[in-house]
Structure formats: C-alpha cells, structure tokens
Short mmCIF file of C-alpha atoms in Angstrom, two decimals:
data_model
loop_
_atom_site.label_atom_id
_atom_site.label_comp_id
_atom_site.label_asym_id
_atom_site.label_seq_id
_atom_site.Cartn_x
_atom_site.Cartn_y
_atom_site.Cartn_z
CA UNK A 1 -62.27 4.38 -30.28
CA UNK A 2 -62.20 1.95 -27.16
CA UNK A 3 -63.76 -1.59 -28.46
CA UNK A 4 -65.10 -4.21 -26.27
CA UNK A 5 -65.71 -8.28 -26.96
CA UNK A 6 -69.29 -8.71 -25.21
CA UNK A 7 -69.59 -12.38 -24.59
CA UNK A 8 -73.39 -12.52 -26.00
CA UNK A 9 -75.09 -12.80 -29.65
CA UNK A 10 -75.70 -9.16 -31.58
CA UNK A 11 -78.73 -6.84 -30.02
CA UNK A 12 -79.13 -3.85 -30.81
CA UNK A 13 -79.50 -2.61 -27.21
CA UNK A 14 -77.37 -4.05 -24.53
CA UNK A 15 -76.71 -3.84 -21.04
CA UNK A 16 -73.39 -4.36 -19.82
CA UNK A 17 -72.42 -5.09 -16.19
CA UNK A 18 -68.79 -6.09 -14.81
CA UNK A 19 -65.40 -5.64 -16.29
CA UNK A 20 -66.58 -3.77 -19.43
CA UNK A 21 -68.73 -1.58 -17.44
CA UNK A 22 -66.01 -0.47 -14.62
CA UNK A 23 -63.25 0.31 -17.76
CA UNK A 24 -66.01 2.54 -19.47
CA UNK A 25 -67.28 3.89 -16.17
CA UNK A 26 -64.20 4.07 -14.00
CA UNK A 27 -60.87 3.87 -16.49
CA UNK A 28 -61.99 6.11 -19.34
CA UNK A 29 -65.05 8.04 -17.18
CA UNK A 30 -67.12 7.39 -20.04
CA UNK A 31 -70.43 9.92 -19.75
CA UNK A 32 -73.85 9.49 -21.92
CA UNK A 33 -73.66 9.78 -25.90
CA UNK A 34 -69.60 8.72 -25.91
CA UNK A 35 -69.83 6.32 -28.58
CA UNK A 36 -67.57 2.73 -28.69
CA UNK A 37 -67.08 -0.71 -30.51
CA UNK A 38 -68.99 -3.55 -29.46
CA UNK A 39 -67.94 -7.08 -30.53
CA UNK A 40 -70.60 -9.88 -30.03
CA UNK A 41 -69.47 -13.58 -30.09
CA UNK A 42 -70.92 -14.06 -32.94
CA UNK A 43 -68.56 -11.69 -34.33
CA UNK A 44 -70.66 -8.82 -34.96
CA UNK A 45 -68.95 -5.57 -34.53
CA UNK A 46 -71.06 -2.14 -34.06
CA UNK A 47 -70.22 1.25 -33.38
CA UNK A 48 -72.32 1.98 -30.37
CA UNK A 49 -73.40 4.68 -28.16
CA UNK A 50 -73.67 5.37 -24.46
CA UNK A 51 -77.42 5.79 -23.47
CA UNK A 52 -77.37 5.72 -19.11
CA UNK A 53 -74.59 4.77 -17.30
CA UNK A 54 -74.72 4.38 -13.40
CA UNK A 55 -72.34 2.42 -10.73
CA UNK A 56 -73.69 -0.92 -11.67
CA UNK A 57 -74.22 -1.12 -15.57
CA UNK A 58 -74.33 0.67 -18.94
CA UNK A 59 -77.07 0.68 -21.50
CA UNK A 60 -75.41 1.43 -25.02
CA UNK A 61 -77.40 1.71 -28.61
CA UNK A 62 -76.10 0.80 -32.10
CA UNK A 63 -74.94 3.55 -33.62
CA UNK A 64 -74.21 1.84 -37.07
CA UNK A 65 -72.46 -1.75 -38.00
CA UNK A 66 -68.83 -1.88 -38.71
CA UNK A 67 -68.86 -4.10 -41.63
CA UNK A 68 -65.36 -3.72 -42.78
CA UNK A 69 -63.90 -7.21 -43.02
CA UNK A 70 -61.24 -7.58 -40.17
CA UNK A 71 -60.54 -11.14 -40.06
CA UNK A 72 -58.22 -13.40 -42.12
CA UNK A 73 -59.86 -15.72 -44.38
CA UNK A 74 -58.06 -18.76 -43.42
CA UNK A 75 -58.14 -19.34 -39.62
CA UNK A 76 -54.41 -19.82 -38.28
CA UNK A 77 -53.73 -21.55 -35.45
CA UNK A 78 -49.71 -20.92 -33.85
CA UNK A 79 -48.77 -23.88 -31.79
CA UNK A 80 -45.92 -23.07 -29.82
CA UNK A 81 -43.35 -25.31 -28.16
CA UNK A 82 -42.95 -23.78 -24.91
CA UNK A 83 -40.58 -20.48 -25.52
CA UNK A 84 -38.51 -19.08 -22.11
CA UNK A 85 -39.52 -16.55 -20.10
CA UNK A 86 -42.05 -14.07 -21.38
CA UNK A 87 -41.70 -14.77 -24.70
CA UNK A 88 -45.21 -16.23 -25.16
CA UNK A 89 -46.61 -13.32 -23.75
CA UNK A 90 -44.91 -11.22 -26.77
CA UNK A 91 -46.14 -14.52 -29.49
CA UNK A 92 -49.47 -14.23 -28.04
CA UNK A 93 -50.04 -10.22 -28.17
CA UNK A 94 -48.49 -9.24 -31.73
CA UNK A 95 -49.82 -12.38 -33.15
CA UNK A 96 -53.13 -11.63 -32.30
CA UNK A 97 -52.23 -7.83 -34.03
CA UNK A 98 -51.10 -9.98 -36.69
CA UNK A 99 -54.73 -12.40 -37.06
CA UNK A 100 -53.93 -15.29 -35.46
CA UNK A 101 -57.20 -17.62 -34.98
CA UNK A 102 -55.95 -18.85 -31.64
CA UNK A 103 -53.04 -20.15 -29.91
CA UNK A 104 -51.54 -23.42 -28.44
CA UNK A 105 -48.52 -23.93 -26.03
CA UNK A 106 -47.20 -27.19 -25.46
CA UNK A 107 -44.34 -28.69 -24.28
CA UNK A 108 -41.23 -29.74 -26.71
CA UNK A 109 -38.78 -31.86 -25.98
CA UNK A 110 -36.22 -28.97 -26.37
CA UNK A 111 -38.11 -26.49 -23.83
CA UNK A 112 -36.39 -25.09 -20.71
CA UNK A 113 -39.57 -23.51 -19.58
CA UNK A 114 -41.32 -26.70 -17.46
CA UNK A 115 -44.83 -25.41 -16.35
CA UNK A 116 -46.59 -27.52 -13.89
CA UNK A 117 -50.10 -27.58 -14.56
CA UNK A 118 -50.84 -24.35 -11.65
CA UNK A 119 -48.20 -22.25 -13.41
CA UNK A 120 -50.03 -23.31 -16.65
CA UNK A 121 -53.20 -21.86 -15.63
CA UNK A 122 -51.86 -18.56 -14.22
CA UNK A 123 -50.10 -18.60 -17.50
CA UNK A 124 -52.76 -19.15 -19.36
CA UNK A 125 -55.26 -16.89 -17.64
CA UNK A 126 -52.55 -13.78 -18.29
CA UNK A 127 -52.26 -15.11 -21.94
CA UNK A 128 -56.12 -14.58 -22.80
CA UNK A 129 -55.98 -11.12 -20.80
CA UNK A 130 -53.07 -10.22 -22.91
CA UNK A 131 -55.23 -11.60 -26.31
CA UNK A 132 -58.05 -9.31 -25.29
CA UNK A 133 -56.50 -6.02 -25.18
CA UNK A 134 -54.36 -6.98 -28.01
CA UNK A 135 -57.81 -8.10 -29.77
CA UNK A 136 -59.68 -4.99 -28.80
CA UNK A 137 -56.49 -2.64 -29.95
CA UNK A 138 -55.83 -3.82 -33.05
CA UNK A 139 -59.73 -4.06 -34.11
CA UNK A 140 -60.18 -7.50 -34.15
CA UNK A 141 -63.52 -9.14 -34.62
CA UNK A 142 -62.42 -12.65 -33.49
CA UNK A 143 -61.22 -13.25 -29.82
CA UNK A 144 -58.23 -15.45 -30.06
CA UNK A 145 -57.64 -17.95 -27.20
CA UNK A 146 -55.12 -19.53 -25.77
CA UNK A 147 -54.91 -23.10 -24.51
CA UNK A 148 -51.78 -25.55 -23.61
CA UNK A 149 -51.64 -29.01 -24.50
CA UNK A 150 -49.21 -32.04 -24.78
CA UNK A 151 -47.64 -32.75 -27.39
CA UNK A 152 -49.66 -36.32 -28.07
CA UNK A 153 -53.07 -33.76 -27.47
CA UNK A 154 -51.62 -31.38 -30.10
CA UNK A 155 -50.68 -33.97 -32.42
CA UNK A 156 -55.04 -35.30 -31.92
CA UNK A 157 -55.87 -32.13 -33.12
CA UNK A 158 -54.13 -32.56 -36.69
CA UNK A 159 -57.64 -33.54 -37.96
CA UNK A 160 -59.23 -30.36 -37.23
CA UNK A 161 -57.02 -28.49 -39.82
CA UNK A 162 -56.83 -28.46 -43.49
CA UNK A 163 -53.24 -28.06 -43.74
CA UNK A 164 -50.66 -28.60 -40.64
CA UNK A 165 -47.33 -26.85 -41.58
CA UNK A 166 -43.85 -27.67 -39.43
CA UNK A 167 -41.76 -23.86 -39.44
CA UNK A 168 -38.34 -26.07 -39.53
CA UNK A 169 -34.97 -23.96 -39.48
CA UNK A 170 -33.58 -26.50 -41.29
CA UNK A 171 -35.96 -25.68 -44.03
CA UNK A 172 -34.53 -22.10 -43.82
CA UNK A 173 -30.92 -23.10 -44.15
CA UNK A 174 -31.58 -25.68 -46.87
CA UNK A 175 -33.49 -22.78 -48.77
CA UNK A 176 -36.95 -24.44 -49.00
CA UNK A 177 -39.24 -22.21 -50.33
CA UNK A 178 -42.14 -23.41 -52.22
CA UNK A 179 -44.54 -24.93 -48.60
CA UNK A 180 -45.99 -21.89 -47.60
CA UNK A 181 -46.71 -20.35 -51.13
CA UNK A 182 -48.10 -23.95 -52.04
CA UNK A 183 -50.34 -24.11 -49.00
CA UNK A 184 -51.49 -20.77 -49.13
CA UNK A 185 -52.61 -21.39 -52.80
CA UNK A 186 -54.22 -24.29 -51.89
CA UNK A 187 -55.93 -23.35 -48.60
CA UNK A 188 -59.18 -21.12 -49.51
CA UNK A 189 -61.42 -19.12 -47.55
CA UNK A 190 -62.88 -20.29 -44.17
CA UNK A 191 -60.31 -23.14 -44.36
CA UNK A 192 -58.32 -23.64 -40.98
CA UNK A 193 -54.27 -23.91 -40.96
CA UNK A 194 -52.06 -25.17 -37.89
CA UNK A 195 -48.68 -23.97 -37.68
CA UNK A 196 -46.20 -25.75 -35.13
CA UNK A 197 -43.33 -23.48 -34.06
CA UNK A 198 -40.43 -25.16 -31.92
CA UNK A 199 -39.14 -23.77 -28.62
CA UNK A 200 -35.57 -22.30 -28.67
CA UNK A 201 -33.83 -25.28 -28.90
CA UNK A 202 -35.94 -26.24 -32.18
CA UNK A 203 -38.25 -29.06 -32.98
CA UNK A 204 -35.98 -32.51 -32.35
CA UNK A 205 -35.96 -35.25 -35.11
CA UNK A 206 -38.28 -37.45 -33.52
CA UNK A 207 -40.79 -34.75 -33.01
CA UNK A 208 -40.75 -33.64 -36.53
CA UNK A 209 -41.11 -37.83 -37.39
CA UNK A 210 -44.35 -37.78 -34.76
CA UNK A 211 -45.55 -34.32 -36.67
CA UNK A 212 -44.70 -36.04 -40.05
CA UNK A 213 -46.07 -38.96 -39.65
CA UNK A 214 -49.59 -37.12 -38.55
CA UNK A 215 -49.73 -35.14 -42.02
CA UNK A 216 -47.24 -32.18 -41.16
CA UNK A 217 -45.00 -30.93 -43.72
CA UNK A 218 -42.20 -28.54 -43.24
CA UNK A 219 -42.23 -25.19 -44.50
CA UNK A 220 -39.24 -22.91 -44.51
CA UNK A 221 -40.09 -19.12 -43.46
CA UNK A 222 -37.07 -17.15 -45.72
CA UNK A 223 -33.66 -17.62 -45.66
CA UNK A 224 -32.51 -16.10 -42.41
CA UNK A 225 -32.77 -17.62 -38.85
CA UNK A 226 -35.64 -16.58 -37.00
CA UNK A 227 -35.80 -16.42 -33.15
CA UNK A 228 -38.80 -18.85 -32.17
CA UNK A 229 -40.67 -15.79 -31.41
CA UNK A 230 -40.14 -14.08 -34.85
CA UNK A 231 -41.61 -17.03 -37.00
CA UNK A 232 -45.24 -16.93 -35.94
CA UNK A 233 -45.16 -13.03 -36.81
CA UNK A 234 -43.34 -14.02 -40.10
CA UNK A 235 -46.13 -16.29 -41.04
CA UNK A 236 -49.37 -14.87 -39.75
CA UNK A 237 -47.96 -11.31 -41.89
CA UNK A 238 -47.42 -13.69 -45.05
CA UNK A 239 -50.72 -14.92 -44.65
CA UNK A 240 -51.98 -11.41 -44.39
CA UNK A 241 -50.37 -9.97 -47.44
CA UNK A 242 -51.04 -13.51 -49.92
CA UNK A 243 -55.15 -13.34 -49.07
CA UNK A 244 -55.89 -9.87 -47.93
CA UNK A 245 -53.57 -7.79 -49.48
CA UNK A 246 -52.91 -9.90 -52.95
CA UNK A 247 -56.05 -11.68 -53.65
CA UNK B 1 -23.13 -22.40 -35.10
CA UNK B 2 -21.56 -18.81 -34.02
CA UNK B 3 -21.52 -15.73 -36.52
CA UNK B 4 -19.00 -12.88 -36.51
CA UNK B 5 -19.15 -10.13 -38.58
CA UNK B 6 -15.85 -8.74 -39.15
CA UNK B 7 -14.83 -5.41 -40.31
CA UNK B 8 -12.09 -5.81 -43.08
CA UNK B 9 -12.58 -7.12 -46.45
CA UNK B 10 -12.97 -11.00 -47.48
CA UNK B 11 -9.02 -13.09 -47.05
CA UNK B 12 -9.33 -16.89 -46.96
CA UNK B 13 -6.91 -16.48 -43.69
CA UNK B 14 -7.65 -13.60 -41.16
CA UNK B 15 -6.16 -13.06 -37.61
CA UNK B 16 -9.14 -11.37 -35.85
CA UNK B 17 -7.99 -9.42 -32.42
CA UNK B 18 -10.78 -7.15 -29.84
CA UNK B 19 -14.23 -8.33 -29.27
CA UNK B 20 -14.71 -11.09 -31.79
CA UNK B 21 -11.24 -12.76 -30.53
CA UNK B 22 -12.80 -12.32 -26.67
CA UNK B 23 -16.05 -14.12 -27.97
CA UNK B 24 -14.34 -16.72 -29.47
CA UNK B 25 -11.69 -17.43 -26.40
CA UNK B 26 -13.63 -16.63 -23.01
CA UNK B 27 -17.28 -16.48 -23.83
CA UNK B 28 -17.36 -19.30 -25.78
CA UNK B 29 -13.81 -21.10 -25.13
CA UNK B 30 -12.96 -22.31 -28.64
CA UNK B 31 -10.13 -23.96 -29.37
CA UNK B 32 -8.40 -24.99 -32.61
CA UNK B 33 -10.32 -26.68 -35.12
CA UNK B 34 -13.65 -24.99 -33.86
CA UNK B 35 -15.46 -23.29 -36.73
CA UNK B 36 -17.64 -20.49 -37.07
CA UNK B 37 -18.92 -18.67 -39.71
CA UNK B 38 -17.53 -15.15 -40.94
CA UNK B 39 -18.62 -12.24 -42.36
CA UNK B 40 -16.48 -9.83 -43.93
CA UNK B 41 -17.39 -6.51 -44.69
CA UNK B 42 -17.62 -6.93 -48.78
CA UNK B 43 -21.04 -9.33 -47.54
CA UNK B 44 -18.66 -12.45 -48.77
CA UNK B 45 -19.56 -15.16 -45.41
CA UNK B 46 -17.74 -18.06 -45.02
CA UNK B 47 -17.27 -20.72 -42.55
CA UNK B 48 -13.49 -21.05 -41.44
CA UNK B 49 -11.96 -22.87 -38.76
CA UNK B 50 -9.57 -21.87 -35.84
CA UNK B 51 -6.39 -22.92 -36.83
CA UNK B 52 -4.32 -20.93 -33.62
CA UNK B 53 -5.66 -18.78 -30.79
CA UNK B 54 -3.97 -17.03 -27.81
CA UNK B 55 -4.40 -14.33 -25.12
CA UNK B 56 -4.38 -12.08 -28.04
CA UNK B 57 -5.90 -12.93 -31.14
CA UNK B 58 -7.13 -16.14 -32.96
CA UNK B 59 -6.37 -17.06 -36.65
CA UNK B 60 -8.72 -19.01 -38.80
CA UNK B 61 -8.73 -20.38 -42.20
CA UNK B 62 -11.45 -20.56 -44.42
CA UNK B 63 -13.05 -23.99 -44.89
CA UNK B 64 -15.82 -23.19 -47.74
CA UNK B 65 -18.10 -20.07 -48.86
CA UNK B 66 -21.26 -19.76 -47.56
CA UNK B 67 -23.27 -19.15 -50.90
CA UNK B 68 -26.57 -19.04 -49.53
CA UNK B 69 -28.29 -15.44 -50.37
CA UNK B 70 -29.58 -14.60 -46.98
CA UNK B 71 -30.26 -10.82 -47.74
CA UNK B 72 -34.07 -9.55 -48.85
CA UNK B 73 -33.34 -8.55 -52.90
CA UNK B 74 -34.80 -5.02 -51.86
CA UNK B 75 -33.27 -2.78 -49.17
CA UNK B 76 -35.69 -1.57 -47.07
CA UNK B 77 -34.75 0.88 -44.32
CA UNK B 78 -37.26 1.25 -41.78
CA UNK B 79 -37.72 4.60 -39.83
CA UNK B 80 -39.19 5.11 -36.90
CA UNK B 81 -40.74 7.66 -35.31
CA UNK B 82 -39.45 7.54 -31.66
CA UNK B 83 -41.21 4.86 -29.47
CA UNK B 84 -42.06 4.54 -26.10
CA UNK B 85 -39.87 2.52 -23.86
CA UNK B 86 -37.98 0.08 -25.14
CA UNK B 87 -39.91 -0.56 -28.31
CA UNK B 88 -37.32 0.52 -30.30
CA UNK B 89 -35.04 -2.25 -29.14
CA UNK B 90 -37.71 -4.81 -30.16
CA UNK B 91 -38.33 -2.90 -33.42
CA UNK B 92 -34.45 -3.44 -33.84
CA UNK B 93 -33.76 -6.94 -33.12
CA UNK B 94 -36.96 -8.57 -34.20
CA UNK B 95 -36.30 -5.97 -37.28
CA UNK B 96 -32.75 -7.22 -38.09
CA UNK B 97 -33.93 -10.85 -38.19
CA UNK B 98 -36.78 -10.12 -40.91
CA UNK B 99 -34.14 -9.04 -43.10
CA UNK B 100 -34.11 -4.74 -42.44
CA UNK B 101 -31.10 -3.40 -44.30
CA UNK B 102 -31.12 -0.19 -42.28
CA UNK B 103 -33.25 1.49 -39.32
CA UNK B 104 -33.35 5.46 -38.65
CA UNK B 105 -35.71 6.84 -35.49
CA UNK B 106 -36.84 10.03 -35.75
CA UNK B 107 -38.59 12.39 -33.33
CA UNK B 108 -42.41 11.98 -34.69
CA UNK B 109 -44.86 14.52 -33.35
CA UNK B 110 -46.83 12.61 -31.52
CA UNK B 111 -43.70 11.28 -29.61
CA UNK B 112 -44.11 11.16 -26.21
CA UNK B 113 -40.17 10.05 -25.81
CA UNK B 114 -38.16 12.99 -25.95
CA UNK B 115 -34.14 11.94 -25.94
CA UNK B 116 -31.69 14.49 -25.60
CA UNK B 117 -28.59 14.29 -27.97
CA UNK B 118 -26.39 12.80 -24.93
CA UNK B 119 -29.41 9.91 -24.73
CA UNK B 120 -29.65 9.31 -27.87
CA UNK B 121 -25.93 8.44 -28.51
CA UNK B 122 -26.00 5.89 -26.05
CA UNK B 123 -29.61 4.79 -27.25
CA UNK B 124 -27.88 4.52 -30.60
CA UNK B 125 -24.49 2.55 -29.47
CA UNK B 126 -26.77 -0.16 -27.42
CA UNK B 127 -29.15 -0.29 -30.69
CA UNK B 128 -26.31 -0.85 -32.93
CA UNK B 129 -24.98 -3.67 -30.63
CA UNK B 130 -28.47 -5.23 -30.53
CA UNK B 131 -28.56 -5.12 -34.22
CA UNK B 132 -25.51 -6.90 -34.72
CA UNK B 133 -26.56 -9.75 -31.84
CA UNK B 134 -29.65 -10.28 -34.02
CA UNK B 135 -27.38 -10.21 -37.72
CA UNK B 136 -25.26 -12.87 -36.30
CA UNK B 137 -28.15 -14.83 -34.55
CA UNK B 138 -30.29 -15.08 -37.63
CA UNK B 139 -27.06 -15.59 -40.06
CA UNK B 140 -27.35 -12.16 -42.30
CA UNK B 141 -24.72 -11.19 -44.42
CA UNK B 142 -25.29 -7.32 -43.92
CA UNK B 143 -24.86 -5.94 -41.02
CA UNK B 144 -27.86 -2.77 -40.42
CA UNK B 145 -27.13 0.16 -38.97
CA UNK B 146 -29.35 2.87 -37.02
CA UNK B 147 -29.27 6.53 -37.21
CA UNK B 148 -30.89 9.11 -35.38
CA UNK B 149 -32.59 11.64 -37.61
CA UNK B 150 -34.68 14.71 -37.74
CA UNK B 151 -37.78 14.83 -39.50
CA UNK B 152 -36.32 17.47 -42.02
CA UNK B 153 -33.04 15.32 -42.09
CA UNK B 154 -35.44 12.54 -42.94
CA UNK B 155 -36.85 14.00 -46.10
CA UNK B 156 -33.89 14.94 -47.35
CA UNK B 157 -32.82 11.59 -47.63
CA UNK B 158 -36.05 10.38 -49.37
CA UNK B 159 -34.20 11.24 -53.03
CA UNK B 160 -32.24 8.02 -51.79
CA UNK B 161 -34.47 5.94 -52.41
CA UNK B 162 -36.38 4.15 -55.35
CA UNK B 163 -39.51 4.06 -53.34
CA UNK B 164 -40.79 5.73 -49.91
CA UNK B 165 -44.00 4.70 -48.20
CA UNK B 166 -45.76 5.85 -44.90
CA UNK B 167 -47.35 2.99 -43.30
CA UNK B 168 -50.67 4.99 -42.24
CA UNK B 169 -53.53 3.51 -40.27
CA UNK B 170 -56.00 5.26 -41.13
CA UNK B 171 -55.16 3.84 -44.59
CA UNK B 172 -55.54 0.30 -43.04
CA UNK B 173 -59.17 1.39 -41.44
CA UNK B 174 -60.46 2.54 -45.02
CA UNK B 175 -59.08 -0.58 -46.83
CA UNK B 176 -56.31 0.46 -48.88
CA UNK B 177 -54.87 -2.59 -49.96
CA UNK B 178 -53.27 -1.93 -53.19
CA UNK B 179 -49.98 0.28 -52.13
CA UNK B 180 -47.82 -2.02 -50.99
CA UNK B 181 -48.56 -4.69 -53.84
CA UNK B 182 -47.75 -2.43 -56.78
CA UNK B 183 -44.68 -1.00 -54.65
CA UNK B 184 -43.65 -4.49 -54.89
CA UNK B 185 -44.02 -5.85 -58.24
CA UNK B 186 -42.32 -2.48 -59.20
CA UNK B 187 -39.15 -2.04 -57.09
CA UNK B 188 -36.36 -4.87 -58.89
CA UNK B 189 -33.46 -6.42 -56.69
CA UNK B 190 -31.24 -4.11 -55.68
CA UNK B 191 -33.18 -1.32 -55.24
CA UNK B 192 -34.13 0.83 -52.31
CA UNK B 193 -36.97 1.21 -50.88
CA UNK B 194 -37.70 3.56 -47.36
CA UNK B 195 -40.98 2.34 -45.13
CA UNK B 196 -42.00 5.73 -42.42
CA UNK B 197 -43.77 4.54 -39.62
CA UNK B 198 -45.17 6.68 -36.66
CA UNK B 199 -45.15 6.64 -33.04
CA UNK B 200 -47.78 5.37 -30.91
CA UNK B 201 -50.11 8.82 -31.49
CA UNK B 202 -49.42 7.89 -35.15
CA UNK B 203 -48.42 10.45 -37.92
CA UNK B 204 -50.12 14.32 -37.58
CA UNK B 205 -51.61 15.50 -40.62
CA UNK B 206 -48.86 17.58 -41.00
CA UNK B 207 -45.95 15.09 -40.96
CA UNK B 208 -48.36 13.12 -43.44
CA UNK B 209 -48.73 16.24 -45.84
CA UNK B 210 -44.43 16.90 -45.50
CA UNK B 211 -43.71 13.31 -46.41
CA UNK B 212 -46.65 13.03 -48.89
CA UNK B 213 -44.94 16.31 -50.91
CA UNK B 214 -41.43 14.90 -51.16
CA UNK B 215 -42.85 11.94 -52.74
CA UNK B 216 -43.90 9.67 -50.09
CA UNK B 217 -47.02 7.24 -50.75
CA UNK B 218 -49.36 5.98 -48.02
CA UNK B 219 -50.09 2.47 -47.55
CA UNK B 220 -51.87 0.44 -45.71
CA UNK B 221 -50.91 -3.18 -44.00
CA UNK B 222 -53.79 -5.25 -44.09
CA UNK B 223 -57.35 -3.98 -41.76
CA UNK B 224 -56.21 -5.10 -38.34
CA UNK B 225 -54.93 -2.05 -36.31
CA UNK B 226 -51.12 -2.67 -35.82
CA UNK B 227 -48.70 -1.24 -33.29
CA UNK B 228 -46.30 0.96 -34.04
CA UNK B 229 -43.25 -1.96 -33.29
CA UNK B 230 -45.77 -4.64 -35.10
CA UNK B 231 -46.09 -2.69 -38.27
CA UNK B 232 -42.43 -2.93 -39.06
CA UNK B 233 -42.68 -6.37 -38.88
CA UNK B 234 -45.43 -7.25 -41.15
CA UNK B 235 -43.78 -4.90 -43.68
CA UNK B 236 -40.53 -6.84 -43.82
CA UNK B 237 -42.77 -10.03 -44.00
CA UNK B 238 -44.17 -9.23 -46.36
CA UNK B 239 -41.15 -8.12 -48.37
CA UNK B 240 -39.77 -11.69 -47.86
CA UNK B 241 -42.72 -13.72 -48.58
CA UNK B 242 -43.42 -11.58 -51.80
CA UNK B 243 -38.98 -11.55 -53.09
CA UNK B 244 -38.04 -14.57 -51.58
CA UNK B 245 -40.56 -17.35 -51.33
CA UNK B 246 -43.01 -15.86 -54.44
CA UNK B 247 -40.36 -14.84 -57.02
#
C-alpha cells in the first residue's frame, strides 16, 4: 500500500493538497474508499481511506493506526565524506531502507567530488527526494534528511550524540572488533549515534586526530574491505539485528 | 595494495602469465620489487613481491602469509530471484564485499526480467568478473561464484545445505524476529547455510509453499520494508556482526 509523510501533527481527518494529492489523483488514479498510509511528523502512521477526491485536494479518514514499531531504537546518523559520482545517492536510499536517522555529507580531505555550494543544493534537494520514496517504500515512520556540512561544522555537532564512532579500514585490517559490539551495548533506547564514513580515498591521519580528539573512536566493520558505500549499510544492518532483532 | 586471485594451488614462487600478468605490467606498470597480495586457489593469500616481469609473464616470490581470516565462518550463498535491471550487479559486488560465499539467480515468478539462455551466459560471465573485482577490492580469500538456476534446480540443491531460509516480507510486516537469531546461534563455522530472496513482486504463495516443503524456513529482517538488492545485504550483515564481531 502507497504511504505518504504529511508534513502536519496526527488528525484523524485530513485534507491534502499538492504533491501528495497529484501522485494519488494523477500517478496511481486513486478513486473514493482506496485506502493508504499516512505518516504525520509527529510520526504517527495510519492506515487511511479515501473519502472525496477532486482536481485540487483529497479528504482521507483513519481507517485504523499502524502501531507496529518501525523505527530503530537508537537514532543513527551516517556522515559521509563526500563519495564520487552517484554514490551518495545509493548511501542515502538503501540506508534509509536500512533506518538511518538522517544523513550528513561533508567534505574530506581525500574527496574528488568538490561541490560548490549551488551543486550542493541541487544535490541536496535530489538527496531528500530520493529519502522520501525510499522512506515511504520501505515503511518508514521517520523521514530521514539530508544536510552537508564542513568538516569543522560536523566535528560541532559531536555533542549532539551519545556515542561518535570513526568506520576506519585500518580497524578492519588490524582486526578490531570489540567498538561496535561495545557501543551498541552501551547505547540504549532513544539514544543518538554518529557514524563518520570516509570518502574513497579514506579518512587521512589528521582527520581521524581532529575526530579523535572530539570524542570519536574507531570501530572496525569485519574483516574485509568495504567500498565507502558498503560500510554505512554494514552498520545501520548491525544495528538492526543487535536491538531489533536480538534484544 | 592490489589483489590477484590466482588459479593454481599455494607455491612460495609462482610465474603468473594472461590477465593477472597484463594487470600487473600495463594497467598498473609494476616493476620488480612491487608487491601485491596473492591468492591461490587452496584460500592460502600471501603478499609476494615481483622479483622479474616481461612481455610475457611476471614471477614473484612470496614475502609473508597473510594470516588474517577474512572469510564469514558460515557460507552463505545468496539466491536471487531475477532482478530488474542491473540490480543483480549491485546485489553481486556490494554482495561479494559483505563476505557472500556464493550467489545463484533464479527466474522468480514475479520476475519481470526474462533472460534467454544466450543472455544469461553473458549476464553470468560479466557477473563473475564483477565478483572477482569486488573479492580482490575488499581482500577475500574466496573467490564466489554465480550460477544461473531454475527454481526446481534450486530445491534440489537445498539438501546442500545445513540451513535454508526465505527472506519473506510479509514476515518482516508481522514481526517475526526470531528466525534468523536461532538460525544463527545454531549453524557452527563451517557450515552452510542458503538465504532465498525474491524479486521485486516478492515470492508467490506458491514458490513460498515449494521452498517451505523442502525444508526452507521464513524469516524476517527487521520491520522496515527492504528491497529486493537491500535484503541481501542486511542478511550478510548481519552474519558478520553476529560470527565475527559477537563471537
């Protein structure tokens, strides 16, 4: 069933104008009593049902609540150091899939991808379109955003989190494996994570001193290599198994 | 550094002709003294250096072992029923990084891809090629295959296999959460264990009841809705964080 993210609190009745009226009007011809999802932003989710629909809004009715749980206790945050080409599109779309809380580009040192601050807006306009659907696909109940910041910004925003992890390849190759179990043990529900990924070229020494030095600690993700696109869906599925499928 | 996987059993000294030796000499113009790492076909990797090259092969000596064990405790084939596009690639390469020992696609029911036997030889040749890009990238020491199968062909193979589970979303929307745990803490290294997934329509009721008689269990991956290339890599996430950072 189509699902929707209505940007207003929970009511039982709603009208809806705009772009979630001309997909249920125009894209799936939506007629009266064809039922969807609703998502308020206050993260209520109901089934609801079409009551009138004409060219300029639709009235829909609660059917019922959907009160199965579909967001990860801990809030994750995936900080990504600038990837190449669309690969942030890909780390943006299956990580929200995967629960990611929302998302951060910035700059690394070892980035190829340089993004003036107009590219960064068309990117980052496309990158909360591409959260959406992925949101409203995989059922989520939280709509992740995306935002880009400097590094020095990024590194301000350690204080927001309970635990700031570094995925380090070097971590992988010197077979640390204790970080993530330890943090995930330690982190408990409704706690907030940050987890700072590296562009292609990997995080450089003095970044991982900067991160370091704000609280970070590295964490290694297994023992093989992972592309800097393949960690973030590495960790958010960890996190997924330890609290919603093992505890 | 670069990662060959070559196709004889472990010697300390090997003179390597064909595609590795073109690598080596024009893509990546090494000369003597340059290492790499090697991996022979008995798993044994080691890192050796070039000790002579020419127009038509290059001989290297080994300089130590690579002991690290970079290969999930489990096998765990993935299958697949055919994707659209080129998710099967993705499935492949992102797949072969999180540690898959083996990957078969299948023609699901709800396939909308239909690929002839003359497509699906070359689908299979360019799969196998990604799959060994992504082995050497992320350092494994087994090289995965992929095989084309039918759905009977499929089944039979189940009796391969300690455990086989059908990753099934409506399992997800109800909650199940306790399949893939106790398929876990049951399966011991070195077993086998087969994961079905389905295409985008998902698996019929039919396929469901076929796989569910030969022994198959359902299971579900946490309650977000994944896609049929995401699921794959949440399972093989999971496998990791549970086998190689838990235990």
């Amino acid at each position: 069933m189509q699902r929707y993210f209505i940007d207003q609190a929970y009511q039982p009745s709603v009208e809806i104008s705009g772009e979630a009226h001309h997909h249920m009007s125009r894209v799936m011809r939506m007629t009266v009593d064809d039922q969807v999802f609703l998502v308020f932003n206050d993260q209520t989710a109901v089934k609801a049902k079409i009551v009138a629909i004409d060219n300029e809004q639709v009235t829909l009715e609660e059917v019922e609540k959907d009160d199965l749980q579909r967001e990860l206790p801990i809030d994750v945050t995936i900080a990504s150091g600038f990837p190449k080409g669309e690969k942030l599109e890909l780390i943006v779309q299956k990580g929200t899939e995967l629960g990611a809380h929302d998302f951060i580009a910035f700059p690394g040192e070892s980035s190829v991808a340089k993004w003036d601050a107009k590219k960064q807006q068309k990117k980052q306009q496309r990158l909360n379109k591409i959260a959406q659907e992925a949101a409203e696909q995989s059922h989520r109940q939280v709509l992740p955003t995306v935002n880009f910041a400097s590094e020095k910004e990024l590194i301000a925003h350690f204080t927001d989190y309970d635990a700031v992890l570094i995925a380090y390849e070097e971590s992988a190759k010197q077979g640390e494996q204790a970080q993530l179990v330890q943090t995930f043990q330690q982190l408990k529900a409704g706690q907030k994570l940050l987890v700072v990924f590296g562009p292609e070229g990997g995080l450089t020494p003095k970044e991982i001193e900067s991160f370091q030095t704000a609280g970070a600690k590295l964490c290694g993700l297994g023992p093989r290599i992972l592309r800097t696109e393949t960690a973030p869906f590495y960790l958010l599925s960890a996190a997924s198994f330890y609290y919603e499928l093992q505890h």
